[in-house]
XYZ file of C-alpha atoms in Angstrom:
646
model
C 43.737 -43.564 -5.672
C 46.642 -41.256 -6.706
C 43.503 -38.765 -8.535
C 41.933 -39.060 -4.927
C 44.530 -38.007 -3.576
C 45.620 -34.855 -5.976
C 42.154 -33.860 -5.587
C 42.043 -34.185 -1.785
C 45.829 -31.633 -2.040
C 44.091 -29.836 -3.997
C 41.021 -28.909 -1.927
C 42.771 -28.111 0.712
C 45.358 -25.848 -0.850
C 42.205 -23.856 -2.301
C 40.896 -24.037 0.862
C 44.499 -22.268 2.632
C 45.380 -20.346 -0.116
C 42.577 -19.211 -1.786
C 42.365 -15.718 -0.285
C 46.350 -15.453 -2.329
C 45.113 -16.757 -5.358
C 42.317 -14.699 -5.908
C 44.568 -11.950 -5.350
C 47.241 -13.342 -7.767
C 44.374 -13.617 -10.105
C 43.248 -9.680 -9.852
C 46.621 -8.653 -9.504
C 47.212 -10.296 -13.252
C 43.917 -9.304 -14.332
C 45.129 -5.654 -13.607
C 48.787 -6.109 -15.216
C 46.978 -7.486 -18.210
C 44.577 -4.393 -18.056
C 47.515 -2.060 -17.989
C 49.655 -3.918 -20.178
C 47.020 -3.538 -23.227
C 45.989 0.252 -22.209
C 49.859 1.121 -21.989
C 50.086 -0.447 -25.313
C 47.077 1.871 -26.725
C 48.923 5.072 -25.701
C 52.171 3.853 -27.134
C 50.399 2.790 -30.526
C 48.828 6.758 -30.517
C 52.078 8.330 -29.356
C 53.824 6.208 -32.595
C 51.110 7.210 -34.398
C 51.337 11.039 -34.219
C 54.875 10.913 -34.163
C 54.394 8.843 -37.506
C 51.922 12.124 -38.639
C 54.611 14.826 -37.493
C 57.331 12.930 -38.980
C 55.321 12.700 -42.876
C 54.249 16.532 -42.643
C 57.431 18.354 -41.164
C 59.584 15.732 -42.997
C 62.108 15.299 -39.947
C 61.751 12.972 -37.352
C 63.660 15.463 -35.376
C 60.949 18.095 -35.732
C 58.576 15.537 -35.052
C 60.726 14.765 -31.662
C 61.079 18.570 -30.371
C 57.226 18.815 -30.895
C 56.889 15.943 -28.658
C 59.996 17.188 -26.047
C 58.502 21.109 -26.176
C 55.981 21.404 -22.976
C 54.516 24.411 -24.805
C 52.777 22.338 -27.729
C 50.036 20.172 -27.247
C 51.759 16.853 -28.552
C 50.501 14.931 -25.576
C 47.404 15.974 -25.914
C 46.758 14.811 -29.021
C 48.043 11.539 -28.428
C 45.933 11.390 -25.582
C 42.746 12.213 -27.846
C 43.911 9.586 -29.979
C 44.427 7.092 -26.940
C 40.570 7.902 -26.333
C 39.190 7.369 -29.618
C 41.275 3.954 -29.776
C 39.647 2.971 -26.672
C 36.181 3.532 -27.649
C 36.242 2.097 -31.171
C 38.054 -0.842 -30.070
C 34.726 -1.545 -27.613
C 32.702 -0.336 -30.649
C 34.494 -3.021 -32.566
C 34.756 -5.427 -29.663
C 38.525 -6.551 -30.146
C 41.976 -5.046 -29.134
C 43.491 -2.877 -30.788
C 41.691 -2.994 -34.233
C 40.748 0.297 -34.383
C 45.089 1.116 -35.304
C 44.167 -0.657 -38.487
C 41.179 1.744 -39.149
C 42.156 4.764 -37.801
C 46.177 4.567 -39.033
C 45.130 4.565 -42.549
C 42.758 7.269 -42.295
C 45.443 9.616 -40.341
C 48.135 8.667 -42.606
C 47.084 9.246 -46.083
C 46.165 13.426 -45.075
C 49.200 13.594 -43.768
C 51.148 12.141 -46.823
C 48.565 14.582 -48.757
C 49.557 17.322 -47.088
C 53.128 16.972 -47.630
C 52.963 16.701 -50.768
C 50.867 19.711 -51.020
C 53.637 21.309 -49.137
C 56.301 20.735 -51.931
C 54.441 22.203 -54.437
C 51.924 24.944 -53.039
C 53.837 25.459 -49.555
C 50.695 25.512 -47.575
C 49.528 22.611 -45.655
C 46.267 20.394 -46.282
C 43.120 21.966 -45.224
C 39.444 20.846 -44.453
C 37.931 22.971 -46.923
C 40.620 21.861 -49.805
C 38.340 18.885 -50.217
C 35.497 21.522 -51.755
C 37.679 22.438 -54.649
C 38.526 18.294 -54.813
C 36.408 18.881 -58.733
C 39.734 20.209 -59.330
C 41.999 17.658 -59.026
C 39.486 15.160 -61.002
C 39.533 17.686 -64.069
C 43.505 18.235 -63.748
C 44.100 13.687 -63.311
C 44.308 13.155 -67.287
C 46.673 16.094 -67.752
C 48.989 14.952 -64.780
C 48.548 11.251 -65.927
C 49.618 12.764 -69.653
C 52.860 14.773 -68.063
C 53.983 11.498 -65.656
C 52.406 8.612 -66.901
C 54.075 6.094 -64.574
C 53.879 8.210 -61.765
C 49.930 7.718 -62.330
C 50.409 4.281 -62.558
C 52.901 3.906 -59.432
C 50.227 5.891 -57.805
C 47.147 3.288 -58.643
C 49.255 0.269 -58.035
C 50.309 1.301 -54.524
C 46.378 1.866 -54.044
C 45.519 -1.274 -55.402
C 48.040 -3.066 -52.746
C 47.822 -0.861 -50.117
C 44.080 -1.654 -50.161
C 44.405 -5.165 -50.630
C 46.396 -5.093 -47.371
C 44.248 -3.315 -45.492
C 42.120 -5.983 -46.328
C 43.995 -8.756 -45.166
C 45.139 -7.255 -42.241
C 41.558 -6.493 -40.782
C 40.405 -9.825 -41.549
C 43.567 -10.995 -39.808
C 42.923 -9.303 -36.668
C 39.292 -9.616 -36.647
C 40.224 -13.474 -36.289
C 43.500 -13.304 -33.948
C 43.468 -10.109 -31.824
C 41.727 -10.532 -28.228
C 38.132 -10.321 -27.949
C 36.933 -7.719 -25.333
C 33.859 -8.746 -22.797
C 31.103 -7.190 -22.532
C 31.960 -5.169 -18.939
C 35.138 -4.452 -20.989
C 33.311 -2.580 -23.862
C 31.132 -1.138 -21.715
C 33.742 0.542 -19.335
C 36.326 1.772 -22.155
C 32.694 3.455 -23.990
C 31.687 4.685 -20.804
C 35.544 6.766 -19.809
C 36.253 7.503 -23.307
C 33.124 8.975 -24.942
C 32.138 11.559 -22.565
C 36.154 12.546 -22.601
C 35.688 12.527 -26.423
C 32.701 15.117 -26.416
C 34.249 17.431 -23.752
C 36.954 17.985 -25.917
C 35.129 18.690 -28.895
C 33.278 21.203 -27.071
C 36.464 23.420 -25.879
C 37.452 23.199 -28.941
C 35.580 26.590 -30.453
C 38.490 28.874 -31.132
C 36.041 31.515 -31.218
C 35.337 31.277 -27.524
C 38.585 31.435 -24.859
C 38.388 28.117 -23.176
C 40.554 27.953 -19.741
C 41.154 23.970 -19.784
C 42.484 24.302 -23.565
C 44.741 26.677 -23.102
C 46.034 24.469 -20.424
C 46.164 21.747 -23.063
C 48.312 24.010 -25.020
C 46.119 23.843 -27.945
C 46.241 27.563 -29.483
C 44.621 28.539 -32.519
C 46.479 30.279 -34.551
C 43.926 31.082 -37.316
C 45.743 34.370 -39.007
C 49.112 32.223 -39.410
C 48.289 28.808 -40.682
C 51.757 27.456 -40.898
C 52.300 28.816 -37.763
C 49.087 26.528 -36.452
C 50.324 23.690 -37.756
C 53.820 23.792 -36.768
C 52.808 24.765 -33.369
C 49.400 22.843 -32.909
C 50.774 19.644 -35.167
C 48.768 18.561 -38.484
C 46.244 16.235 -36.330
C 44.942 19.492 -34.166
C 45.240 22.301 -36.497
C 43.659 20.445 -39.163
C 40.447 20.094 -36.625
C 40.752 23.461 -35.558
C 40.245 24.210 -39.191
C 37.003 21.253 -39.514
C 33.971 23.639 -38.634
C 35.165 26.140 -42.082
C 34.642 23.147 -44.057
C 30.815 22.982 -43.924
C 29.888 25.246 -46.724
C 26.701 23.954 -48.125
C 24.970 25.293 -51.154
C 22.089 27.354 -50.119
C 18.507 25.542 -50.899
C 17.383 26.656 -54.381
C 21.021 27.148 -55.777
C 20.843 26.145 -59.529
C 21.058 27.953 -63.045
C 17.826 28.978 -63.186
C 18.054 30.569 -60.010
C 20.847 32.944 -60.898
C 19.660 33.395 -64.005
C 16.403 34.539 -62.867
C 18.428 37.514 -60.557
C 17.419 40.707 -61.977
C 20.200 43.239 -64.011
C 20.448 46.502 -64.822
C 21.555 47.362 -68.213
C 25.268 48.791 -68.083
C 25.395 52.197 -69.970
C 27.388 52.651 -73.112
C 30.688 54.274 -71.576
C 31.174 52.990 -68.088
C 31.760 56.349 -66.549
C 30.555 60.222 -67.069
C 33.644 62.009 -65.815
C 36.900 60.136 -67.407
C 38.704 57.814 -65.020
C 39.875 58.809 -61.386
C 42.218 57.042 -59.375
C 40.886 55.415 -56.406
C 43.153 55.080 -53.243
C 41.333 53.046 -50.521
C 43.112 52.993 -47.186
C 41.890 50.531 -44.401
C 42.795 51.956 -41.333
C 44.337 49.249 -38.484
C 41.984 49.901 -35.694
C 40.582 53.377 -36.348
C 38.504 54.456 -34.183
C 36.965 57.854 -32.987
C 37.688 57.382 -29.093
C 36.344 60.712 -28.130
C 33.224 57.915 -28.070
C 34.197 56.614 -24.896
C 31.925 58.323 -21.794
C 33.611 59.963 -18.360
C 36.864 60.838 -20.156
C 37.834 64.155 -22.547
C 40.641 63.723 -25.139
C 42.153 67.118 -26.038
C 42.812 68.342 -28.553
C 40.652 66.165 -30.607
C 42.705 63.478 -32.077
C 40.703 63.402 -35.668
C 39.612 66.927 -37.206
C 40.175 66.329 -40.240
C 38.525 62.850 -40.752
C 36.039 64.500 -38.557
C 35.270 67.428 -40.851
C 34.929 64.985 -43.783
C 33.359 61.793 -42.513
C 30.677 60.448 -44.533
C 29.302 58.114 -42.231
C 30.364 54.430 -40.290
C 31.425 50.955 -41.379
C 29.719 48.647 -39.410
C 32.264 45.737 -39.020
C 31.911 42.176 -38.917
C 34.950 42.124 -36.514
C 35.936 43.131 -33.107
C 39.557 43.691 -32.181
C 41.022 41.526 -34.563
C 40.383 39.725 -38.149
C 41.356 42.169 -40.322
C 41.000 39.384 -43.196
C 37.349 39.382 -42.464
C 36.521 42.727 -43.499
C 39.077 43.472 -46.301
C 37.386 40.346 -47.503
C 33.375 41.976 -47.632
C 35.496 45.403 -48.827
C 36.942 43.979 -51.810
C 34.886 41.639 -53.262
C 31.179 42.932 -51.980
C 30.307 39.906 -50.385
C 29.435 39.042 -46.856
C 30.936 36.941 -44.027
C 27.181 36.824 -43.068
C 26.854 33.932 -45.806
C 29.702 31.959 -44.430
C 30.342 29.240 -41.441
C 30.703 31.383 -38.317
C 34.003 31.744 -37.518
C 35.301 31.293 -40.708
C 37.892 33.443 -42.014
C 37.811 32.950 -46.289
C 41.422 34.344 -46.585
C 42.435 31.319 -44.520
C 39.740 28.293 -46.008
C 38.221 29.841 -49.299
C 40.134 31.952 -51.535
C 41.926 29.191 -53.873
C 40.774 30.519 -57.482
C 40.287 33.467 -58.967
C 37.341 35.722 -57.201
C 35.399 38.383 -58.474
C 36.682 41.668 -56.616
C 37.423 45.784 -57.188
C 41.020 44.713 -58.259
C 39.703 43.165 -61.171
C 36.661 45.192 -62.124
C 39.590 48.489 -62.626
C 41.661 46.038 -64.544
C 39.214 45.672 -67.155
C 38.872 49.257 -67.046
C 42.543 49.673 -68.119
C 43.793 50.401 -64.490
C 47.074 49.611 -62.571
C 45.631 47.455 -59.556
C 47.743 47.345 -56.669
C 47.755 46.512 -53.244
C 50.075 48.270 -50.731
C 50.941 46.738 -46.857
C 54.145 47.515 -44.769
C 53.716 43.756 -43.044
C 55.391 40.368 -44.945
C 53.092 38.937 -47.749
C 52.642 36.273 -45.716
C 50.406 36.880 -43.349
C 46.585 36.697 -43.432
C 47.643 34.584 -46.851
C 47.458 37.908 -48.638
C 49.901 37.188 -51.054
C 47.927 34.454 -52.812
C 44.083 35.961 -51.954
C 45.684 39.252 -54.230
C 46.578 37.194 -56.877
C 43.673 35.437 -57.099
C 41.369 39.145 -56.618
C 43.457 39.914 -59.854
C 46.112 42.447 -58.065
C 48.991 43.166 -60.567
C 51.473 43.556 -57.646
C 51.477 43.481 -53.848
C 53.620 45.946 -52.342
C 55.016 44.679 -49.349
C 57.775 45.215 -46.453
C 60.094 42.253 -48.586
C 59.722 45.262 -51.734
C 58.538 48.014 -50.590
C 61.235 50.966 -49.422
C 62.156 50.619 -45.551
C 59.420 52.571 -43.713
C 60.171 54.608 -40.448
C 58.703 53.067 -37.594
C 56.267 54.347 -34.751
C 56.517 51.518 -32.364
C 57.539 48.944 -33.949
C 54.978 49.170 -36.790
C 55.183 51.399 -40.088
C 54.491 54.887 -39.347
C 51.062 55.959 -41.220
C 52.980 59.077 -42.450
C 55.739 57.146 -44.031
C 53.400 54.545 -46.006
C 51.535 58.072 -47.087
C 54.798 59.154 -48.965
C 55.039 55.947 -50.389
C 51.610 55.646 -51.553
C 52.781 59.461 -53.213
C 55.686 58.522 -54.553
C 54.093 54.951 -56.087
C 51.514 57.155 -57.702
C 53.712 59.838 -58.954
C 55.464 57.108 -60.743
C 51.946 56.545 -62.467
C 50.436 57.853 -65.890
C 47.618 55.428 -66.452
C 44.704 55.324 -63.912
C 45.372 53.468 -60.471
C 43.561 51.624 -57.954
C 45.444 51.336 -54.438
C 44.409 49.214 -51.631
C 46.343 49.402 -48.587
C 46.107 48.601 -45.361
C 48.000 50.908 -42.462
C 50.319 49.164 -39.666
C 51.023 51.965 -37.345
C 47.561 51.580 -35.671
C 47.673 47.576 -34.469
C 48.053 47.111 -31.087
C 48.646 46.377 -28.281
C 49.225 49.877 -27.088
C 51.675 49.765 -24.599
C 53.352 52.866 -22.603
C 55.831 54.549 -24.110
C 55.175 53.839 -27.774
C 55.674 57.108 -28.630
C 58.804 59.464 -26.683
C 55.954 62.440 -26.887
C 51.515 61.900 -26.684
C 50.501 65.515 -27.602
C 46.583 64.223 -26.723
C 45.613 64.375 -23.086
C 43.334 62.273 -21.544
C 41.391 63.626 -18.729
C 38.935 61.505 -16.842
C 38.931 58.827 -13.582
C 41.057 56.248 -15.047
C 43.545 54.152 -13.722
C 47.110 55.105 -14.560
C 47.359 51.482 -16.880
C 44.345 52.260 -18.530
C 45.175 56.596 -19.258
C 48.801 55.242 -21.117
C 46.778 52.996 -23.390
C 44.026 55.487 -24.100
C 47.277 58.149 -24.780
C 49.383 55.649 -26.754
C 45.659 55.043 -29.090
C 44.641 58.266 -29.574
C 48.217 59.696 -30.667
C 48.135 56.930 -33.222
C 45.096 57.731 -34.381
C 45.881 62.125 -34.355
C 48.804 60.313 -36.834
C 46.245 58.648 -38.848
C 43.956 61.719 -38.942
C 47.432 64.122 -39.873
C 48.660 61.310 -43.052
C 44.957 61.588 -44.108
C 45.003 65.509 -44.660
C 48.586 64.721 -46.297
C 47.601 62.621 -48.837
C 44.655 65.118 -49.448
C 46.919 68.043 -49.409
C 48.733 66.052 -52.403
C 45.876 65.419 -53.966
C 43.919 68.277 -54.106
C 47.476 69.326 -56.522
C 46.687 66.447 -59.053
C 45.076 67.514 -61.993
C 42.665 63.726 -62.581
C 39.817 63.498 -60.033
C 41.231 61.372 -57.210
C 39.279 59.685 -54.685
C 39.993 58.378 -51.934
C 38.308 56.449 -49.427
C 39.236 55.604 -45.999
C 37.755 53.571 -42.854
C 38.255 51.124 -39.464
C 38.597 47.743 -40.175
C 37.378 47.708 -36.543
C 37.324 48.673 -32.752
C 41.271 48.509 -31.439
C 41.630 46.290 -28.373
C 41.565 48.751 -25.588
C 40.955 45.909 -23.101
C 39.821 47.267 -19.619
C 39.155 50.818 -21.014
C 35.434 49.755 -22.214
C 34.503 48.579 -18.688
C 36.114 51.156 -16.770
C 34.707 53.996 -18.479
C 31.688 52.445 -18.816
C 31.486 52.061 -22.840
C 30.877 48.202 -22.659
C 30.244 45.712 -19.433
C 33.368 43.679 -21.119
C 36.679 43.662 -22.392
C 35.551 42.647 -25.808
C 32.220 43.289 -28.264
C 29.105 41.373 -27.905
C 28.034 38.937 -31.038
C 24.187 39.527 -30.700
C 22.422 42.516 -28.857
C 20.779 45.543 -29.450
C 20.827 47.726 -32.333
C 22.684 50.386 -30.319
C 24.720 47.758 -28.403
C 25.922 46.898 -31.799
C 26.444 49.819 -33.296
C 28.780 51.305 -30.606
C 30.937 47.929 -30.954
C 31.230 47.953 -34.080
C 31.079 51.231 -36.246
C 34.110 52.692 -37.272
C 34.824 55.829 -39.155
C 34.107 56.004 -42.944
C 35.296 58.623 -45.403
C 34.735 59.250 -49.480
C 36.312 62.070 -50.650
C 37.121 63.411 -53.990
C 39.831 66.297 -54.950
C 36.800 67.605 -56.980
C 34.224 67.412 -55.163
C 34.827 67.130 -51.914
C 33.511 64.442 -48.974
C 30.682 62.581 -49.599
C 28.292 62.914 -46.825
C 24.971 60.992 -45.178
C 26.397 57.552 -46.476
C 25.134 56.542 -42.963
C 26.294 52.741 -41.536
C 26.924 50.419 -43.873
C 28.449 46.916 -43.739
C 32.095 46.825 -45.581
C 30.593 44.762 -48.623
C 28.803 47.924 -49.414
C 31.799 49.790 -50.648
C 32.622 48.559 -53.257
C 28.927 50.061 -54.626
C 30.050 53.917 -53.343
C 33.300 53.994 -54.404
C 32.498 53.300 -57.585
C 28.980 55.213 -57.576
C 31.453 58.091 -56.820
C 33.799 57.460 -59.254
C 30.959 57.363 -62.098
C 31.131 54.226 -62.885
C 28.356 51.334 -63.871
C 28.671 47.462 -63.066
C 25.729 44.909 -63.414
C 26.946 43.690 -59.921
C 28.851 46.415 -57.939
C 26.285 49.732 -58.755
C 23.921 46.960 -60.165
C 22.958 44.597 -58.235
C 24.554 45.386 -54.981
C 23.248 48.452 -55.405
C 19.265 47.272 -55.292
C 20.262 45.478 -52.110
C 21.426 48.912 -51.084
C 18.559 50.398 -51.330
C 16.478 48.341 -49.193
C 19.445 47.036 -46.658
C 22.628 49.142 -45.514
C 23.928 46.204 -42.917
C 24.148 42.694 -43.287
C 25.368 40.732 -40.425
C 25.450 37.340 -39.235
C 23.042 38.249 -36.612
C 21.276 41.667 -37.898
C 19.569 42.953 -40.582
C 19.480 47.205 -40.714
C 17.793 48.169 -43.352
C 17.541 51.948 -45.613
C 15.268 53.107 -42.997
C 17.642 51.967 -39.851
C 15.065 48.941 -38.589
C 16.795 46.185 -37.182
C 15.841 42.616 -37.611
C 17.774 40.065 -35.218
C 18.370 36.686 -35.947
C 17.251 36.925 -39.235
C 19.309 34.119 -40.712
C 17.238 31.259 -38.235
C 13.810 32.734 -39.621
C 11.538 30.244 -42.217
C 11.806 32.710 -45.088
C 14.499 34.675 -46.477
C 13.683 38.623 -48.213
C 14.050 38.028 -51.993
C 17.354 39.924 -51.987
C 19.249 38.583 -49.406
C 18.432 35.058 -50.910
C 19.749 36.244 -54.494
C 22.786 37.909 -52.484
C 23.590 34.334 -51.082
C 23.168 32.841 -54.205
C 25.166 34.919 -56.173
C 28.288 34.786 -53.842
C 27.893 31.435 -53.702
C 27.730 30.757 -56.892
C 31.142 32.859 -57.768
C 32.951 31.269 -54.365
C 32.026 27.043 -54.115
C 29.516 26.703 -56.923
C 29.357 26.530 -60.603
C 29.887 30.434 -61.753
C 26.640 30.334 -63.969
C 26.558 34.401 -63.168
C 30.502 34.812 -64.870
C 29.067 36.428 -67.589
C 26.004 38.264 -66.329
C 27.573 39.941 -63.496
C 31.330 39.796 -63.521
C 32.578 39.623 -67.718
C 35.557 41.783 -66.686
C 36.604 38.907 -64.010
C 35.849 36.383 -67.092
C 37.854 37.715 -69.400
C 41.112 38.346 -66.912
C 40.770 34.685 -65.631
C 39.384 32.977 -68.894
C 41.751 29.827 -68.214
C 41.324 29.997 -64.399
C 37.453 29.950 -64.745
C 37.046 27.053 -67.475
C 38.666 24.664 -65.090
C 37.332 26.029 -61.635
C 34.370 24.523 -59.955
């Protein structure tokens, strides 16, 4: 009776309150909903905080990146709240996917601080390419710290045994999601998930990332990291990584590449020093249409030019093509947007530094910035530079802006090579020309711009083309000095690429847009991107009719002019010469000035241009099977280097 009667109560309180306790019920539903998604955003917020906290070793770093508004900390927890959300619904329990994904963010992190201590740069993508390495170097370290090897396989032994445990433990006792669960959480987070990997191209500006505060900072890596944090920087970094071997790559391949047989005596007129200046930004501006520049700003490079560099680069990336000038290889053979100061260069490569080295030449490179930047203290030691002159040892150099004045590094570059009685190879790269090219740089702009321009865009074009009338005067300085020396000097000098003029180009009418295209015709291209090239010698004057040529080609004249003979730099670069003066990611201009676009997507390859690949990859990610063939002077400079490379 008393059942009856609890069932009759209860009935009827259904029946009066059932409207309130169906809205109790949602109303926990939805605190339970919040409760576990508010506890995914604190577990990713820990998380990268946990990240910051291993690679900046202070949790108060780690804090301010979180407190500063101006770094994308939140952000990248909120990625990370994303992907815990859909691989929880992949997974179909809470909060398991901290036990996969922890781990995995963790142990780079701990990497990378470690890699810190010792080589000061943080862990990137492409380190795990040169991982044949580490494997090679294990029983020498286990030799030197033999419990520290053992330490370090015990704590993987339990730290995976753990990992173990633990997932089978929450497999069994954390929630398990419904189906309309999974499907929602799959259905907010993946599409999330893929719009932020498509923003995140730092060769394309992207309006909603730099709202995120996510900045690439690809000439600066430490910079990046300390500003992006190790999680974003290190993905900003991912798409460098992919460097496959091209299809064919083996030993019989390379050894199948055709040589020419290197003279006895490498050179018919004794040995000249060689003084290659790359010119920030030079540019011959009298290109531009509707305006005059008087007087002209470049006579003398004018009188001697020998032709055009076509550049890889627009504006910026200096790296890029001091990379293809040094070593005569291309950027056209690497992931695009790569920059292989940055990702590549961690051993020893082939390059002009160490081709005059085993010619019994002082090799030295010469730049009025800090060593750090563009990583070029490290890529010149590992091109085989005996020193890097830079502003930490090089005199203090009067300024022109706030850059080194070209005329000042010229006396320097004098006063270096006075010092000098064996041959010398210089490369250096000029300051005074970077921009931005604000008003005022200079108290006095002796070249007038004439032309319907607005006043903003007439003080840039002044402020440029004084710097480069500076460029043009150090130029006929240093050949002044030269012409004096008694050994044949030459010296070579180009762009590394346009300057960043901004809304000049569209409001003269030299481009539709602030910046250069990528892909477009072959005269599209060639007015973005050719900038002045000179080789001249005190003995016999400019070389002329060079025509366009990409920077990896220079290499092959200077030392053509300069007499000398090298199974790859005259050799074999030199046979793609013949047949192909450009080689771009995009374009292919060959000896007779033919274009052929998109050349790289096409089902065959030309002979050459396959070897080409092969070669530099070979010497850059692959097994060096052409060391001796085509580069025995880099063999025998980096014989210890080499036998433990990959």
């Amino acid at each position: 009776m008393a059942s009856f009667e609890s069932a009759v109560r209860a009935a009827t309180a259904t029946e009066v309150y059932g409207p309130q306790i169906a809205f109790g019920a949602r109303y926990n539903r939805t605190l339970s909903i919040a409760g576990r998604l508010s506890l995914s955003l604190l577990l990713s917020m820990a998380l990268i905080f946990a990240i910051e906290w291993i690679t900046r070793d202070s949790a108060s770093e780690a804090l301010s990146y979180f407190l500063d508004p101006m770094r994308p900390a939140w952000t990248t927890a909120g990625i990370f709240f994303f992907l815990f959300l859909a691989v929880d619904a992949a997974f179909g329990r809470e909060n398991y996917s901290v036990i996969l994904i922890a781990p995995l963010a963790l142990i780079p992190a701990l990497v990378s601080r470690q890699k810190q201590i010792f080589l000061s740069d943080p862990l990137y993508p492409t380190d795990f390419l040169f991982g044949r390495q580490i494997m090679e170097l294990m029983p020498v370290l286990v030799r030197d710290r033999p419990w520290t090897a053992v330490g370090i396989v015990v704590g993987l032994v339990v730290s995976i045994i753990g990992l173990i445990w633990l997932s089978h433990f929450a497999w069994r006792r954390f929630p398990v999601m419904t189906r309309r669960q999974r499907l929602t959480r799959l259905a907010v987070a993946l599409p999330l998930l893929a719009s932020f990997y498509h923003i995140m191209d730092y060769n394309n500006f992207s309006w909603i990332r730099d709202r995120l505060k996510v900045i690439p900072i690809m000439w600066d890596q430490t910079e990046n990291y300390r500003h992006n944090g190790f999680v974003m920087a290190f993905a900003l970094n991912l798409p460098m990584a992919n460097v496959t071997a091209p299809a064919g790559y083996m030993s019989d391949a390379i050894d199948k590449i055709p040589t020419k047989p290197v003279p006895a005596g490498t050179t018919h007129r004794g040995k000249p020093d060689v003084i290659v200046l790359m010119s920030e930004s030079f540019w011959d501006p009298t290109r531009l249409p509707n305006v005059k520049l008087s007087p002209d700003p470049m006579p003398t490079i004018r009188r001697m030019q020998s032709g055009n560099v076509f550049s890889p680069e627009f504006g910026g990336m200096t790296a890029n093509v001091e990379f293809e000038a040094l070593t005569g290889f291309s950027n056209a053979f690497l992931p695009y947007g790569s920059i292989p100061y940055q990702q590549y260069i961690r051993n020893p490569i082939p390059s002009l530094a160490t081709f005059f080295r085993g010619e019994g030449y002082v090799a030295r490179a010469v730049h009025p910035f800090q060593k750090w930047f563009w990583n070029r203290s490290a890529v010149y030691k590992a091109f085989g530079f005996e020193q890097f002159k830079s502003e930490e040892n090089m005199p203090v150099m009067q300024k022109r802006g706030i850059f080194a004045s070209d005329e000042s590094l010229t006396k320097e570059i004098i006063r270096e090579a006075d010092q000098l009685r064996d041959p010398f190879f210089f490369f250096t790269v000029t300051l005074q020309g970077h921009g931005p090219y604000e008003a005022n740089r200079y108290a006095k702009n002796t070249i007038k711009v004439e032309g319907n321009l607005p006043e903003a865009d007439r003080q840039v074009l002044a402020t440029y083309a004084q710097g480069i009338k500076e460029a043009d005067d150090s130029l006929k300085m240093l050949m002044k000095w030269a012409k004096k020396r008694d050994r044949e000097t030459i010296i070579v000098l180009f762009g590394d690429h346009l300057p960043p003029l901004n809304t000049v180009y569209p409001n003269t009418g030299y481009m539709n847009d602030v910046t250069a295209s990528r892909k477009g015709s072959l005269e599209q291209m060639k007015n973005q991107h050719e900038t002045p090239l000179v080789v001249w010698s005190n003995k016999t004057g400019p070389v002329k009719d060079i025509g366009t040529i990409s920077p990896a080609f220079l290499s092959y004249h200077i030392l053509k002019q300069g007499g000398f003979e090298h199974p790859y730099y005259t050799g074999f670069l030199g046979n793609v010469f013949d047949q192909y003066h450009v080689i771009d990611r995009y374009m292919l201009i060959d000896d007779a000035g033919k274009d052929t676009a998109a050349w790289s997507r096409q089902k065959t390859t030309p002979s050459l241009i396959r070897d080409y690949r092969f070669l530099q990859h070979d010497m850059m990610f692959g097994k060096r099977f052409g060391t001796d063939r085509f580069f025995q002077s880099h063999a025998d400079l980096f014989a210890n280097a080499i036998a433990v490379a990959p």
